XYZ file of C-alpha atoms in Angstrom:
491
model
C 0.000 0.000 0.000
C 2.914 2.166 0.884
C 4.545 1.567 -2.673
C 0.957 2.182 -4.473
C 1.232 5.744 -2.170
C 4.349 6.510 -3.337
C 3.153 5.793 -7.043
C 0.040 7.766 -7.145
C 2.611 10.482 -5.625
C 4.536 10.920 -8.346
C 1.873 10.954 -10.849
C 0.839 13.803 -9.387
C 3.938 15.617 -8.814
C 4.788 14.927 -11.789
C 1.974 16.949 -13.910
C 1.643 19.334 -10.730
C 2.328 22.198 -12.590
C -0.872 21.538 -15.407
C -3.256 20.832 -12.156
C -1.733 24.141 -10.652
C -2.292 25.824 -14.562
C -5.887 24.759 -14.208
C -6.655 26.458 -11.016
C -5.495 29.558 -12.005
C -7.785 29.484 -14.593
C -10.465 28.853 -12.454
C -9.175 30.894 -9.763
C -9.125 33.811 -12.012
C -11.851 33.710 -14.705
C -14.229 30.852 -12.993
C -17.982 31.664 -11.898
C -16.730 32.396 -8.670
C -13.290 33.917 -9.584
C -11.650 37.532 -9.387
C -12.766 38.302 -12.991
C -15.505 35.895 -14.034
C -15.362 34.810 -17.896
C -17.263 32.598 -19.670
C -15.534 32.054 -22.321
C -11.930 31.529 -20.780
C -13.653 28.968 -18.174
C -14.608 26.694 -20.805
C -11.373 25.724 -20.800
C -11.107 24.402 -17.793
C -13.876 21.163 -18.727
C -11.622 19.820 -21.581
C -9.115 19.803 -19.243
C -10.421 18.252 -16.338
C -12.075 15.709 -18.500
C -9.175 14.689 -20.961
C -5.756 16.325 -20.794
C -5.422 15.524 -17.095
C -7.093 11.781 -17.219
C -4.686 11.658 -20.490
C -1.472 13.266 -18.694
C -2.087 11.189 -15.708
C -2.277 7.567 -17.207
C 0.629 8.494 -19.596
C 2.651 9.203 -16.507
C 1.699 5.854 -14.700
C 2.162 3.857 -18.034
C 5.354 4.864 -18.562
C 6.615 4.416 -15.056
C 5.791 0.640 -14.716
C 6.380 -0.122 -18.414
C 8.634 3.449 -20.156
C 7.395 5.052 -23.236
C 5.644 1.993 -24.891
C 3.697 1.398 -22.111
C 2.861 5.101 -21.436
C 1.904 5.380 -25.094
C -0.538 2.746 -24.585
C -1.875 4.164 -21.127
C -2.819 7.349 -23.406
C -4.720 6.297 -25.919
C -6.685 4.101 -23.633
C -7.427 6.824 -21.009
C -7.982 8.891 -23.756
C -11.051 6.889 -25.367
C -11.845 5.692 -22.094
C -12.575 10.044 -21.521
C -14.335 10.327 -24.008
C -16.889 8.401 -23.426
C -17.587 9.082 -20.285
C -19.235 12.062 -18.697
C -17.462 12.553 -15.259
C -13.288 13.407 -15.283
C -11.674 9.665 -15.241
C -9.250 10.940 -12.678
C -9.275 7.611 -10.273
C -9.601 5.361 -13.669
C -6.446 7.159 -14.804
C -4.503 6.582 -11.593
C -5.479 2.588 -11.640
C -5.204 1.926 -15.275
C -1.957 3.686 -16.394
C 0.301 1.890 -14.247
C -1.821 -1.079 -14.382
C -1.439 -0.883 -18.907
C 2.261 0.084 -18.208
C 2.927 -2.665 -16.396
C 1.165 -5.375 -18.828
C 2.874 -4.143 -21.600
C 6.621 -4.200 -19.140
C 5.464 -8.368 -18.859
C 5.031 -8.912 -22.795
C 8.375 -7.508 -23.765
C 9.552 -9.403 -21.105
C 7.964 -12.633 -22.443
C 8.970 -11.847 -26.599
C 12.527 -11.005 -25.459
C 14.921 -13.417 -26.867
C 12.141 -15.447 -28.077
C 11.733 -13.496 -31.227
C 13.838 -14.027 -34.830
C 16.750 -10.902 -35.253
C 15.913 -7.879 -36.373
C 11.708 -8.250 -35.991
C 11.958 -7.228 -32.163
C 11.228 -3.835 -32.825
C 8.437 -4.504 -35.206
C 6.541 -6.972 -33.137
C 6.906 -4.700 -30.151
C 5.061 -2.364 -31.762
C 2.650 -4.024 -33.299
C 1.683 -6.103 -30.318
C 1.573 -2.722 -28.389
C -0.834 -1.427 -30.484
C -3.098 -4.300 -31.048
C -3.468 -3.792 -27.329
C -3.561 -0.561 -27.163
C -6.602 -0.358 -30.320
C -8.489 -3.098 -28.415
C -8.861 -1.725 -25.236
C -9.297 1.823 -26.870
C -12.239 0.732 -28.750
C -14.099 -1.721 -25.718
C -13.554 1.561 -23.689
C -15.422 3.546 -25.900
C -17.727 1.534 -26.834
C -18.699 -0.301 -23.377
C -16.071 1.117 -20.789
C -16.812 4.840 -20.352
C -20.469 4.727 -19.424
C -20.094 2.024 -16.905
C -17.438 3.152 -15.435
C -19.090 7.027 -14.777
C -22.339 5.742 -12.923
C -19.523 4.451 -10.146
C -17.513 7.437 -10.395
C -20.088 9.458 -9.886
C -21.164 7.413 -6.803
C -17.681 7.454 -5.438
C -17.948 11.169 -6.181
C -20.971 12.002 -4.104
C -19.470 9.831 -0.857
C -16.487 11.810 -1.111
C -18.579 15.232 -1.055
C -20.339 13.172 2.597
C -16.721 12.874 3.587
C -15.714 16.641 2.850
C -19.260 17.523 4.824
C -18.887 15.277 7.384
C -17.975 15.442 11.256
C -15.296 13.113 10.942
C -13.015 15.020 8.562
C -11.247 16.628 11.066
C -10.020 13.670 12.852
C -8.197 13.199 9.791
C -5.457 15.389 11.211
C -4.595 12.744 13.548
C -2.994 10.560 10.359
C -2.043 13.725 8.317
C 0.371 14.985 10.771
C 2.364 12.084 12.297
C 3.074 10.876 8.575
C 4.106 14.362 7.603
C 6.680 14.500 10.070
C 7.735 10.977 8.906
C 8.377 12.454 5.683
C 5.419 10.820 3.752
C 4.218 15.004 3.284
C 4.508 14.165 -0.498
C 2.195 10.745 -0.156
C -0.736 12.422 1.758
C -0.490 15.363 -0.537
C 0.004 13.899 -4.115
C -0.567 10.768 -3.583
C -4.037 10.462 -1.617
C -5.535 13.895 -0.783
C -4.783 15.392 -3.888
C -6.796 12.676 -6.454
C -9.523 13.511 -3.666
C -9.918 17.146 -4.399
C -9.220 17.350 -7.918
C -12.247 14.510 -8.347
C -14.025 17.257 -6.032
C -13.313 20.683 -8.673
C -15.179 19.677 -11.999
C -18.300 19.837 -9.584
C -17.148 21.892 -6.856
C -14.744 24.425 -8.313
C -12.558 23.847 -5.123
C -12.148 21.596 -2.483
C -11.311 21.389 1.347
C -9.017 17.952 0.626
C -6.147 20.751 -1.131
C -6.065 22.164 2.477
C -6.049 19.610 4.718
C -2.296 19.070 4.328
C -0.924 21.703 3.353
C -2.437 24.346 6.215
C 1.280 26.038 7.322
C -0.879 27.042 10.477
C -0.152 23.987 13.055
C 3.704 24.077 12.009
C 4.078 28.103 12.254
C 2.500 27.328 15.425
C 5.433 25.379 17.082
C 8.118 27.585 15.340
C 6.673 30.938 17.104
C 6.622 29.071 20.016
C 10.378 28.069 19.986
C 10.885 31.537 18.715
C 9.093 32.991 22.578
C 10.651 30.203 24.797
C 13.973 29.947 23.106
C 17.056 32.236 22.834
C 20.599 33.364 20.890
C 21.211 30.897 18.174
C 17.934 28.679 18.660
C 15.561 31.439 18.254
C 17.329 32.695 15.005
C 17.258 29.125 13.575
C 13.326 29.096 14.131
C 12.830 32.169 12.739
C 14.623 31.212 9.356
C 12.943 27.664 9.570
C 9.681 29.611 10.452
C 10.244 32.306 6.969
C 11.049 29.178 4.696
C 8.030 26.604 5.703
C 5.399 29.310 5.668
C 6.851 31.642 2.788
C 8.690 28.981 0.541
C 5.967 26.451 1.479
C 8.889 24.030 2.746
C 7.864 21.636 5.029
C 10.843 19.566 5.830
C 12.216 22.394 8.077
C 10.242 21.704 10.515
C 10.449 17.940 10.932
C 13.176 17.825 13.020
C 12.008 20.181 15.862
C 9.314 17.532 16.144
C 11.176 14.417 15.984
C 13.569 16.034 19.044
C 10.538 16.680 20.729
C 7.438 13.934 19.891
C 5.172 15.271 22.155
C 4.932 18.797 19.801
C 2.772 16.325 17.375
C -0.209 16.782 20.149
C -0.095 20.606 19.185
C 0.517 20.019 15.401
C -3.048 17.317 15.428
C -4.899 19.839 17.467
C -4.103 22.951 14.957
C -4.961 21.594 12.249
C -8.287 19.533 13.531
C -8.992 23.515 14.239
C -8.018 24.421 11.381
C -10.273 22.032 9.439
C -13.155 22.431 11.254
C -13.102 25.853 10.749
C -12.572 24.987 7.248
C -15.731 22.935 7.068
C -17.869 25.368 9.164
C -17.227 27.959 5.881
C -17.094 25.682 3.382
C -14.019 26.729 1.937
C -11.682 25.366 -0.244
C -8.690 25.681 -2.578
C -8.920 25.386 -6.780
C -5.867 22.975 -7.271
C -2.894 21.633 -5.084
C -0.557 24.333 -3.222
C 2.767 22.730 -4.196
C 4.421 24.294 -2.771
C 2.394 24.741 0.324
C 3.474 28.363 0.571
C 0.783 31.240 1.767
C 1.324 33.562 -1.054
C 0.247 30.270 -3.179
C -2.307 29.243 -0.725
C -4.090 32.627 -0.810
C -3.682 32.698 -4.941
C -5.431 29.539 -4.852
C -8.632 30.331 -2.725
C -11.576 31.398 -4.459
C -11.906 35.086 -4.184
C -15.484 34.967 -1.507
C -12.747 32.552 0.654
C -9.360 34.104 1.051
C -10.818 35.553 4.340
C -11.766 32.460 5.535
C -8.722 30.096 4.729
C -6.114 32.922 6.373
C -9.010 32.864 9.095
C -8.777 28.898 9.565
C -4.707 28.983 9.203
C -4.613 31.656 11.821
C -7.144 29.365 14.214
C -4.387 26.621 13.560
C -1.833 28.822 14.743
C -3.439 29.888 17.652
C -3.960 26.352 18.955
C -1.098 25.084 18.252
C 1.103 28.146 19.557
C -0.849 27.798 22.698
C 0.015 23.824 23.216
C 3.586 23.866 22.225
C 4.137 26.960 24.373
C 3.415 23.964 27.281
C 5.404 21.375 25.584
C 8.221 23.408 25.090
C 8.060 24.483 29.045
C 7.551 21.335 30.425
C 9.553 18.902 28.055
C 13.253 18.127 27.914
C 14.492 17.996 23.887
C 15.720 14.758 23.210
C 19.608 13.735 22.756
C 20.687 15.074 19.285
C 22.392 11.082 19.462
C 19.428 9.492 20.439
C 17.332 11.317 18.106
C 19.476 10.493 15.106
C 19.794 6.422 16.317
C 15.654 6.279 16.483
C 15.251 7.711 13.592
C 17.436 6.236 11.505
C 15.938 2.763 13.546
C 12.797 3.477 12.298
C 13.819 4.255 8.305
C 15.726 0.874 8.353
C 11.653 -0.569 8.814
C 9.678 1.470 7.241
C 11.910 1.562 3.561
C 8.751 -0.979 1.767
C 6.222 -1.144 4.134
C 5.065 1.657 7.103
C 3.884 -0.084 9.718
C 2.537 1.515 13.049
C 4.202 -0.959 15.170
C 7.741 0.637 14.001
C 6.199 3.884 13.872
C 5.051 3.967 17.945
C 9.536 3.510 18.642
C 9.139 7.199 17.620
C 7.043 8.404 19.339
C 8.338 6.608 23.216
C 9.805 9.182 25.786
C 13.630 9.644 25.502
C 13.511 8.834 29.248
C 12.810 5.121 27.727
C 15.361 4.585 25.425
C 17.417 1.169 26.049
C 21.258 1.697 26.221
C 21.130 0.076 22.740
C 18.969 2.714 21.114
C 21.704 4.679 21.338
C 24.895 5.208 18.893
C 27.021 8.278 18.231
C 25.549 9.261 14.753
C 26.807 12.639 14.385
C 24.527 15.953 15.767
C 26.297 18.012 13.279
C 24.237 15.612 10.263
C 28.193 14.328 9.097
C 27.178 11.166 9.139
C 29.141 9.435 5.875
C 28.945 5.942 4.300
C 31.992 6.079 2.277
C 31.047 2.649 0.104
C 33.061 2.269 -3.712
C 34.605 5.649 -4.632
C 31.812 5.728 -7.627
C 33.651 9.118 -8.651
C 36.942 7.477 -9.809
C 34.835 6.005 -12.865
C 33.076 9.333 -13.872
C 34.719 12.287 -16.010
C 33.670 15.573 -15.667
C 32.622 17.461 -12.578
C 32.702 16.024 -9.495
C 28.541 15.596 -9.409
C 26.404 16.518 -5.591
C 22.509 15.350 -5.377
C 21.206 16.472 -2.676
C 18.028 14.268 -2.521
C 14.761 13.957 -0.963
C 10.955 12.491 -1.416
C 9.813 14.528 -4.145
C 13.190 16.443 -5.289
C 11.043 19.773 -5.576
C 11.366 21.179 -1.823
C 13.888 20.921 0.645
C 16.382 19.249 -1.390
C 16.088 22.346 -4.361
C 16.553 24.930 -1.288
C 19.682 22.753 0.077
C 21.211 22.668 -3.643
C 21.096 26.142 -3.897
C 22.242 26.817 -0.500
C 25.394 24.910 -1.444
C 25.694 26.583 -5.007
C 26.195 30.034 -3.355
C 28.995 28.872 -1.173
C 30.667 26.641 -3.663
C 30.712 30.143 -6.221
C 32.781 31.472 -3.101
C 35.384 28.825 -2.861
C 37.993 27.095 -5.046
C 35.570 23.932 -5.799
C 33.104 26.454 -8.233
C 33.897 25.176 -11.230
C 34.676 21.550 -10.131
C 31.608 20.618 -8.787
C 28.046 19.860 -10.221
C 25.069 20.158 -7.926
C 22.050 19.143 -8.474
C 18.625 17.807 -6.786
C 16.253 15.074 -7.502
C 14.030 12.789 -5.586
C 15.134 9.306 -3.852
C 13.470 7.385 -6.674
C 15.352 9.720 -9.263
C 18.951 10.007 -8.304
C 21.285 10.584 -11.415
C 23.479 7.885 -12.239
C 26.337 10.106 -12.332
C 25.843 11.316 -8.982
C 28.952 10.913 -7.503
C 27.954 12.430 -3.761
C 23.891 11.916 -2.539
C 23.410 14.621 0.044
C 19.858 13.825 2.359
C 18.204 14.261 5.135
C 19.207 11.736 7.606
C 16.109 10.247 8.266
C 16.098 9.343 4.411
C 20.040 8.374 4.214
C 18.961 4.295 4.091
C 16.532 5.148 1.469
C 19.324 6.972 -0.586
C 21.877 3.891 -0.418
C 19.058 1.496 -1.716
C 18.403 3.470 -4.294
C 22.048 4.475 -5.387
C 24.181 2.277 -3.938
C 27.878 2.363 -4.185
C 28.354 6.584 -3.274
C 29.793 8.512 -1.262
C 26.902 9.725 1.153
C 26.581 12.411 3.782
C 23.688 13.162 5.825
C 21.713 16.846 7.269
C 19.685 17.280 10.789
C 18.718 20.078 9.022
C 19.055 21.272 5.636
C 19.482 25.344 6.831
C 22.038 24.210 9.037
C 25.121 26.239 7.977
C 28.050 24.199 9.923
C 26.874 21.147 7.885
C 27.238 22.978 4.840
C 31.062 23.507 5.789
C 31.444 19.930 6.599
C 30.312 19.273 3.547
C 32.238 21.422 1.297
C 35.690 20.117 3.446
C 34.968 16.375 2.269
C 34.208 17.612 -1.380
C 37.450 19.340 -1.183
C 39.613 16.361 -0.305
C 37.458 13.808 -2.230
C 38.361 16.496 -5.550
C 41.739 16.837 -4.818
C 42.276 13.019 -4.926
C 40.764 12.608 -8.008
């Protein structure tokens, strides 16, 4: 289930930027936008209904089974649209990978099976024998079926957004942000939600659930008030970034040296969404980032007021609670910190289970002498495996990594640009960002959080790897550049 998660994430993230194009649209020229237009908001059907169903499925095709299959994953989605009369969003999601993968097990089956020179032909021609067949039974059969359910499974996710249970939801959103599964809730389960919700709708309450900044600004004021010197400036930075860059991994850590702040972060945000429900507001299209300047472009023009209202109920809450917390709670051991954490990744890499999970969340006070190893505060933590970079030519490549390559990792890439331009490694060193799934083969250093550094050596094995507490932390930075400087200087 975790894997399917992490699919249906990057899907999404993926074509974020034509789901973001459409609520623009809507935000700008729809019924209830800034400057209504007919016209310009009948473009916004055609693409609900096909180019995102379309986009979708072609992305999910061609990650199980690469262009062939993604090919195939179009045309099918595509007819499979076109019949229908409801946005095949959840069809597209199931289907593409499903088609991508089918087509993955018949080149599989043909290869080495067929005469020289006809692989190429057959491939094709087998691909699109499948890909006519299913086009045409979609059509013909597949598209009105399938809308009578999609409509039902429409109007019981409307009693879900309306219901008195939705709030409760916070209670799963906000432990498995701070696990780093932000990217899963968002993309890969709230997000289908609400953009099944804005064909009907125009906007949807799902878009907000996780990315309200409210319950996290929350617990950064409040380490801004109780803490001083060095502490409070780092919160203040973390606290500009999160809610103006629409980062979220900034805050994780505060939270995993401190598990009780997730009883603040739950509360804000069950605030938050009630209050969210009680105005029935919403937002047009996914805030990726989850910034407030994008949060407040996104909100229907009658419901700015209300979202910045709920966001500022979260903050309240939450501020409140952590201000008690942070009073009455030691922070746990930088050390023991790093060992549970990094405890907990080692189990939760294929599967998350809650089991593992719950070792988080124990008082420090509990931890067995064994729970405890000397991983490094500073986030120098190295696994110096194969030198990969003997075998590469060119620049000495960085990656600093993460889930979705589009947040934290971008800002820590940059953050090491600007002090690379002001040394003597400038112009020997690449650096770049992607996500765990995505790391560049010629990566020759993976830079990551170290929650994530297990994930990072699974999926690139064989680097040289170095690990962050946090990625605005400067000293880390240094440590960094020092090991690029005698890992270049040996090459």
């Amino acid at each position: 289930m975790y894997k399917f998660g992490r699919l249906l994430s990057t899907i999404v993230s993926q074509n974020i930027a034509i789901i973001i194009s459409i609520g623009l649209v809507r935000a700008i020229f729809g019924v209830y936008g800034w400057f209504p237009n007919d016209n310009v908001n009948l473009l916004t059907g055609p693409l609900l209904n096909w180019l995102v169903p379309v986009m979708f499925g072609y992305t999910g095709g061609h990650l199980m089974g690469g262009k062939r299959g993604g090919a195939v994953a179009a045309i099918v989605i595509f007819s499979l649209a076109l019949a229908s009369t409801v946005p095949m969003i959840f069809m597209a999601f199931l289907l593409g990978p499903l088609l991508g993968w089918v087509v993955s097990r018949i080149e599989r089956l043909l290869e080495n099976k067929l005469p020289s020179g006809f692989e190429l032909l057959m491939a094709n021609f087998i691909s699109a024998i499948l890909a006519g067949a299913l086009a045409v039974f979609c059509f013909t059969y597949g598209g009105q079926a399938i809308s009578s359910i999609i409509e039902q499974l429409n109007d019981h996710i409307v009693q879900i957004a309306y219901s008195g249970w939705l709030p409760i939801s916070a209670a799963i959103i906000e432990p498995a942000k701070v696990l780093f599964l932000n990217n899963v809730m968002s993309y890969g389960i709230l997000g289908p939600l609400g953009i099944s919700q804005i064909k009907a709708l125009s906007k949807s309450v799902f878009f907000l659930l996780e990315a309200n900044p409210g319950p996290a600004m929350g617990i950064l004021l409040a380490y801004m008030i109780r803490t001083r010197g060095k502490s409070r400036k780092n919160a203040a930075s973390m606290l500009a970034i999160h809610t103006l860059g629409g980062i979220q991994e900034v805050y994780f850590s505060y939270v995993l040296m401190r598990p009780q702040l997730l009883v603040p972060l739950i509360a804000g945000n069950m605030a938050g969404i009630y209050v969210f429900q009680y105005f029935n507001t919403g937002l047009v299209s996914l805030a990726s980032p989850a910034s407030i300047f994008l949060i407040i472009g996104l909100s229907p023009p009658d419901d700015t007021l209300y979202v910045l209202f709920g966001i500022a109920v979260s903050i309240a809450v939450s501020l409140s609670l952590s201000m008690l917390v942070i009073k009455s709670t030691p922070e746990m051991p930088d050390n023991a910190a790093g060992n549970r954490e990094h405890d907990v990744v080692k189990r939760l890499v294929h599967v998350q289970q809650w089991n593992e999970v719950k070792r988080v969340l124990r008082p420090a006070s509990k931890l067995k002498p064994s729970e405890v190893d000397t991983v490094d505060a500073k986030g120098a933590g190295l696994d110096l495996a194969a030198n990969h970079a003997a075998s590469i030519e060119g620049d000495y490549t960085v990656c600093f990594a993460c889930d979705a390559g589009m947040g934290s990792s971008a800002m820590g890439a940059a953050i090491l640009r600007k002090k690379l331009r002001t040394s003597e490694l400038g112009e020997a060193v690449t650096v770049v960002h992607s996500s765990l799934d995505q790391i560049p083969s010629n990566a020759c250093m993976i830079v990551t959080h170290h929650y994530l550094l297990n994930r990072a050596m699974h999926s690139a094995p064989g680097r040289e790897y170095m690990s962050l507490e946090n990625y605005t932390d400067q000293s880390a930075y240094e440590t960094i550049i020092d090991k690029l400087r005698s890992l270049v200087t040996k090459r």
